[in-house]
Amino acid sequence: MNAEQHEASYRELRQLAAFLAEQTRLLEKKAAASPAKPKFRAVKDWFDLTPSEFEQAIADLCREGGCYRVETPGGAGDLGADVIAYTPEGRKVVIQCKQYRGKVSSPEMQKFAGTVFSVHQADIALMVTTGFVTGPAAAYASVIGIQIVDSNVLRRWADGIDQPPWK
């Protein structure tokens, strides 16, 4: 191979390197612009889980949604805080989990409301249920500032269709 052929090969390699660098830049830009799909697998049947596994699944959803310091205090002394997490912006999320086939009623909502802000000092309060929330309980939650994640919203969140409730 003579010097002229070396020079031509070198130019071709430099052009290829520049092309690959530009393609890499475009792919990185595209990846940054489109949010990543959550890695969480949708649960086929929430009732296949034990209550503590259900709480852990909700904690996992929080992690997938970008939360940190996610914990599941659990137990009788948790004062309504089944999951505690912090959003990427540092807001405290306190979640009450109700693995129900039926309804969450006003007394249950009121009990949660009695601790979520005053005791736990939540910035964001979520009532997550596999069932549904009665009309009066939903009205009360709206007034007091508790967000409701019922079975439909939970399914969409777990499937990656909807953003986490704090976004």
mmCIF file of C-alpha atoms in Angstrom:
data_model
loop_
_atom_site.group_PDB
_atom_site.id
_atom_site.type_symbol
_atom_site.label_atom_id
_atom_site.label_comp_id
_atom_site.label_asym_id
_atom_site.label_seq_id
_atom_site.Cartn_x
_atom_site.Cartn_y
_atom_site.Cartn_z
ATOM 1 C CA MET A 1 0.000 0.000 0.000
ATOM 2 C CA ASN A 2 1.488 3.327 -1.006
ATOM 3 C CA ALA A 3 1.261 6.674 0.819
ATOM 4 C CA GLU A 4 -1.642 7.842 -1.356
ATOM 5 C CA GLN A 5 -3.688 4.721 -0.486
ATOM 6 C CA HIS A 6 -2.860 5.170 3.215
ATOM 7 C CA GLU A 7 -4.090 8.761 3.041
ATOM 8 C CA ALA A 8 -7.341 7.701 1.321
ATOM 9 C CA SER A 9 -7.964 4.952 3.917
ATOM 10 C CA TYR A 10 -7.243 7.384 6.730
ATOM 11 C CA ARG A 11 -9.761 9.919 5.297
ATOM 12 C CA GLU A 12 -12.404 7.204 4.987
ATOM 13 C CA LEU A 13 -11.858 6.099 8.597
ATOM 14 C CA ARG A 14 -12.111 9.705 9.836
ATOM 15 C CA GLN A 15 -15.374 10.176 7.879
ATOM 16 C CA LEU A 16 -16.742 6.954 9.356
ATOM 17 C CA ALA A 17 -15.744 8.027 12.880
ATOM 18 C CA ALA A 18 -17.438 11.416 12.393
ATOM 19 C CA PHE A 19 -20.574 9.710 11.070
ATOM 20 C CA LEU A 20 -20.687 7.319 14.039
ATOM 21 C CA ALA A 21 -20.140 10.159 16.514
ATOM 22 C CA GLU A 22 -23.050 12.093 14.971
ATOM 23 C CA GLN A 23 -25.323 9.020 15.073
ATOM 24 C CA THR A 24 -24.418 8.470 18.733
ATOM 25 C CA ARG A 25 -25.213 12.114 19.531
ATOM 26 C CA LEU A 26 -28.607 11.855 17.791
ATOM 27 C CA LEU A 27 -29.495 8.617 19.618
ATOM 28 C CA GLU A 28 -28.519 10.106 23.000
ATOM 29 C CA LYS A 29 -30.599 13.212 22.249
ATOM 30 C CA LYS A 30 -33.595 11.062 21.298
ATOM 31 C CA ALA A 31 -33.229 8.910 24.437
ATOM 32 C CA ALA A 32 -33.064 12.009 26.650
ATOM 33 C CA ALA A 33 -36.184 13.489 25.023
ATOM 34 C CA SER A 34 -38.384 10.413 25.435
ATOM 35 C CA PRO A 35 -39.064 9.170 28.977
ATOM 36 C CA ALA A 36 -38.011 5.611 29.619
ATOM 37 C CA LYS A 37 -40.726 3.046 30.033
ATOM 38 C CA PRO A 38 -41.063 1.889 33.615
ATOM 39 C CA LYS A 39 -39.339 -1.405 34.332
ATOM 40 C CA PHE A 40 -42.129 -2.478 36.665
ATOM 41 C CA ARG A 41 -44.109 -5.450 35.477
ATOM 42 C CA ALA A 42 -47.830 -5.108 35.834
ATOM 43 C CA VAL A 43 -49.238 -7.467 38.441
ATOM 44 C CA LYS A 44 -51.768 -9.809 36.884
ATOM 45 C CA ASP A 45 -53.800 -10.123 40.061
ATOM 46 C CA TRP A 46 -53.133 -7.862 43.038
ATOM 47 C CA PHE A 47 -54.955 -10.393 45.225
ATOM 48 C CA ASP A 48 -52.286 -13.031 44.581
ATOM 49 C CA LEU A 49 -50.057 -10.932 46.867
ATOM 50 C CA THR A 50 -50.032 -10.983 50.641
ATOM 51 C CA PRO A 51 -50.774 -7.604 52.262
ATOM 52 C CA SER A 52 -47.065 -6.983 52.887
ATOM 53 C CA GLU A 53 -46.213 -8.015 49.307
ATOM 54 C CA PHE A 54 -48.888 -5.584 48.087
ATOM 55 C CA GLU A 55 -47.290 -2.772 50.094
ATOM 56 C CA GLN A 56 -43.883 -3.762 48.717
ATOM 57 C CA ALA A 57 -45.273 -3.714 45.154
ATOM 58 C CA ILE A 58 -46.514 -0.158 45.723
ATOM 59 C CA ALA A 59 -43.086 0.747 47.126
ATOM 60 C CA ASP A 60 -41.515 -0.710 43.974
ATOM 61 C CA LEU A 61 -43.815 1.461 41.850
ATOM 62 C CA CYS A 62 -42.588 4.482 43.807
ATOM 63 C CA ARG A 63 -38.973 3.543 43.118
ATOM 64 C CA GLU A 64 -39.751 3.105 39.433
ATOM 65 C CA GLY A 65 -41.330 6.566 39.523
ATOM 66 C CA GLY A 66 -38.066 8.068 40.695
ATOM 67 C CA CYS A 67 -38.615 8.109 44.449
ATOM 68 C CA TYR A 68 -35.791 7.534 46.896
ATOM 69 C CA ARG A 69 -35.626 6.606 50.595
ATOM 70 C CA VAL A 70 -38.612 4.341 49.988
ATOM 71 C CA GLU A 71 -39.638 2.336 53.032
ATOM 72 C CA THR A 72 -42.535 0.149 54.113
ATOM 73 C CA PRO A 73 -42.944 0.613 57.879
ATOM 74 C CA GLY A 74 -45.939 -1.745 57.964
ATOM 75 C CA GLY A 75 -47.518 -3.274 61.020
ATOM 76 C CA ALA A 76 -50.130 -2.140 63.484
ATOM 77 C CA GLY A 77 -48.115 0.854 64.685
ATOM 78 C CA ASP A 78 -47.556 2.453 61.285
ATOM 79 C CA LEU A 79 -50.325 5.037 61.885
ATOM 80 C CA GLY A 80 -51.573 4.721 58.324
ATOM 81 C CA ALA A 81 -48.182 4.992 56.610
ATOM 82 C CA ASP A 82 -47.778 1.767 54.659
ATOM 83 C CA VAL A 83 -45.233 3.324 52.287
ATOM 84 C CA ILE A 84 -43.109 6.427 52.834
ATOM 85 C CA ALA A 85 -41.019 7.806 49.983
ATOM 86 C CA TYR A 86 -39.477 11.014 48.689
ATOM 87 C CA THR A 87 -40.009 12.325 45.164
ATOM 88 C CA PRO A 88 -37.006 13.382 43.077
ATOM 89 C CA GLU A 89 -37.839 16.963 44.147
ATOM 90 C CA GLY A 90 -37.647 15.950 47.826
ATOM 91 C CA ARG A 91 -41.378 15.977 48.619
ATOM 92 C CA LYS A 92 -42.477 13.410 51.197
ATOM 93 C CA VAL A 93 -45.078 10.916 49.954
ATOM 94 C CA VAL A 94 -47.091 8.925 52.491
ATOM 95 C CA ILE A 95 -49.243 6.087 51.171
ATOM 96 C CA GLN A 96 -52.029 4.095 52.804
ATOM 97 C CA CYS A 97 -52.536 0.780 50.968
ATOM 98 C CA LYS A 98 -55.938 -0.928 50.930
ATOM 99 C CA GLN A 99 -55.941 -4.304 49.199
ATOM 100 C CA TYR A 100 -59.729 -4.440 48.972
ATOM 101 C CA ARG A 101 -62.136 -5.999 46.524
ATOM 102 C CA GLY A 102 -64.761 -3.546 47.679
ATOM 103 C CA LYS A 103 -64.880 0.008 48.895
ATOM 104 C CA VAL A 104 -62.821 2.389 50.976
ATOM 105 C CA SER A 105 -65.310 4.354 53.066
ATOM 106 C CA SER A 106 -65.297 7.757 54.755
ATOM 107 C CA PRO A 107 -64.231 6.477 58.206
ATOM 108 C CA GLU A 108 -61.133 4.846 56.685
ATOM 109 C CA MET A 109 -60.304 8.018 54.771
ATOM 110 C CA GLN A 110 -60.808 10.122 57.903
ATOM 111 C CA LYS A 111 -58.549 7.852 59.931
ATOM 112 C CA PHE A 112 -55.776 8.245 57.347
ATOM 113 C CA ALA A 113 -56.342 12.004 57.164
ATOM 114 C CA GLY A 114 -55.920 12.207 60.935
ATOM 115 C CA THR A 115 -52.265 11.135 60.745
ATOM 116 C CA VAL A 116 -50.952 11.686 57.239
ATOM 117 C CA PHE A 117 -50.330 15.421 57.552
ATOM 118 C CA SER A 118 -50.099 16.029 61.301
ATOM 119 C CA VAL A 119 -48.085 12.975 62.370
ATOM 120 C CA HIS A 120 -46.262 11.988 59.175
ATOM 121 C CA GLN A 121 -45.966 15.537 57.804
ATOM 122 C CA ALA A 122 -46.646 14.390 54.252
ATOM 123 C CA ASP A 123 -46.337 16.734 51.320
ATOM 124 C CA ILE A 124 -48.295 14.243 49.212
ATOM 125 C CA ALA A 125 -50.874 11.819 50.636
ATOM 126 C CA LEU A 126 -52.067 8.849 48.578
ATOM 127 C CA MET A 127 -54.803 6.343 49.308
ATOM 128 C CA VAL A 128 -54.024 3.354 47.065
ATOM 129 C CA THR A 129 -56.677 0.672 46.751
ATOM 130 C CA THR A 130 -57.349 -2.343 44.561
ATOM 131 C CA GLY A 131 -61.024 -1.536 44.984
ATOM 132 C CA PHE A 132 -62.833 1.781 44.789
ATOM 133 C CA VAL A 133 -63.549 4.759 47.022
ATOM 134 C CA THR A 134 -67.102 5.725 47.952
ATOM 135 C CA GLY A 135 -68.437 9.096 46.819
ATOM 136 C CA PRO A 136 -68.428 10.639 50.309
ATOM 137 C CA ALA A 137 -64.892 9.344 50.976
ATOM 138 C CA ALA A 138 -63.695 10.758 47.638
ATOM 139 C CA ALA A 139 -65.309 14.123 48.391
ATOM 140 C CA TYR A 140 -63.640 14.213 51.811
ATOM 141 C CA ALA A 141 -60.262 13.229 50.302
ATOM 142 C CA SER A 142 -60.547 16.035 47.786
ATOM 143 C CA VAL A 143 -61.225 18.620 50.498
ATOM 144 C CA ILE A 144 -58.447 17.406 52.800
ATOM 145 C CA GLY A 145 -55.857 16.938 50.012
ATOM 146 C CA ILE A 146 -55.546 13.168 49.738
ATOM 147 C CA GLN A 147 -55.073 11.792 46.229
ATOM 148 C CA ILE A 148 -56.923 8.588 45.375
ATOM 149 C CA VAL A 149 -55.372 5.764 43.387
ATOM 150 C CA ASP A 150 -58.202 3.303 42.828
ATOM 151 C CA SER A 151 -58.047 -0.004 40.935
ATOM 152 C CA ASN A 152 -58.246 1.651 37.499
ATOM 153 C CA VAL A 153 -55.586 4.276 38.216
ATOM 154 C CA LEU A 154 -53.385 1.662 39.914
ATOM 155 C CA ARG A 155 -53.558 -0.640 36.890
ATOM 156 C CA ARG A 156 -52.638 2.192 34.508
ATOM 157 C CA TRP A 157 -49.780 3.310 36.771
ATOM 158 C CA ALA A 158 -48.417 -0.247 37.138
ATOM 159 C CA ASP A 159 -48.701 -0.852 33.386
ATOM 160 C CA GLY A 160 -46.668 2.302 32.686
ATOM 161 C CA ILE A 161 -49.585 4.005 30.924
ATOM 162 C CA ASP A 162 -49.922 6.822 33.478
ATOM 163 C CA GLN A 163 -47.284 8.826 35.299
ATOM 164 C CA PRO A 164 -46.909 8.350 39.051
ATOM 165 C CA PRO A 165 -49.584 10.314 40.965
ATOM 166 C CA TRP A 166 -47.119 12.930 42.265
ATOM 167 C CA LYS A 167 -46.046 14.004 38.756
#
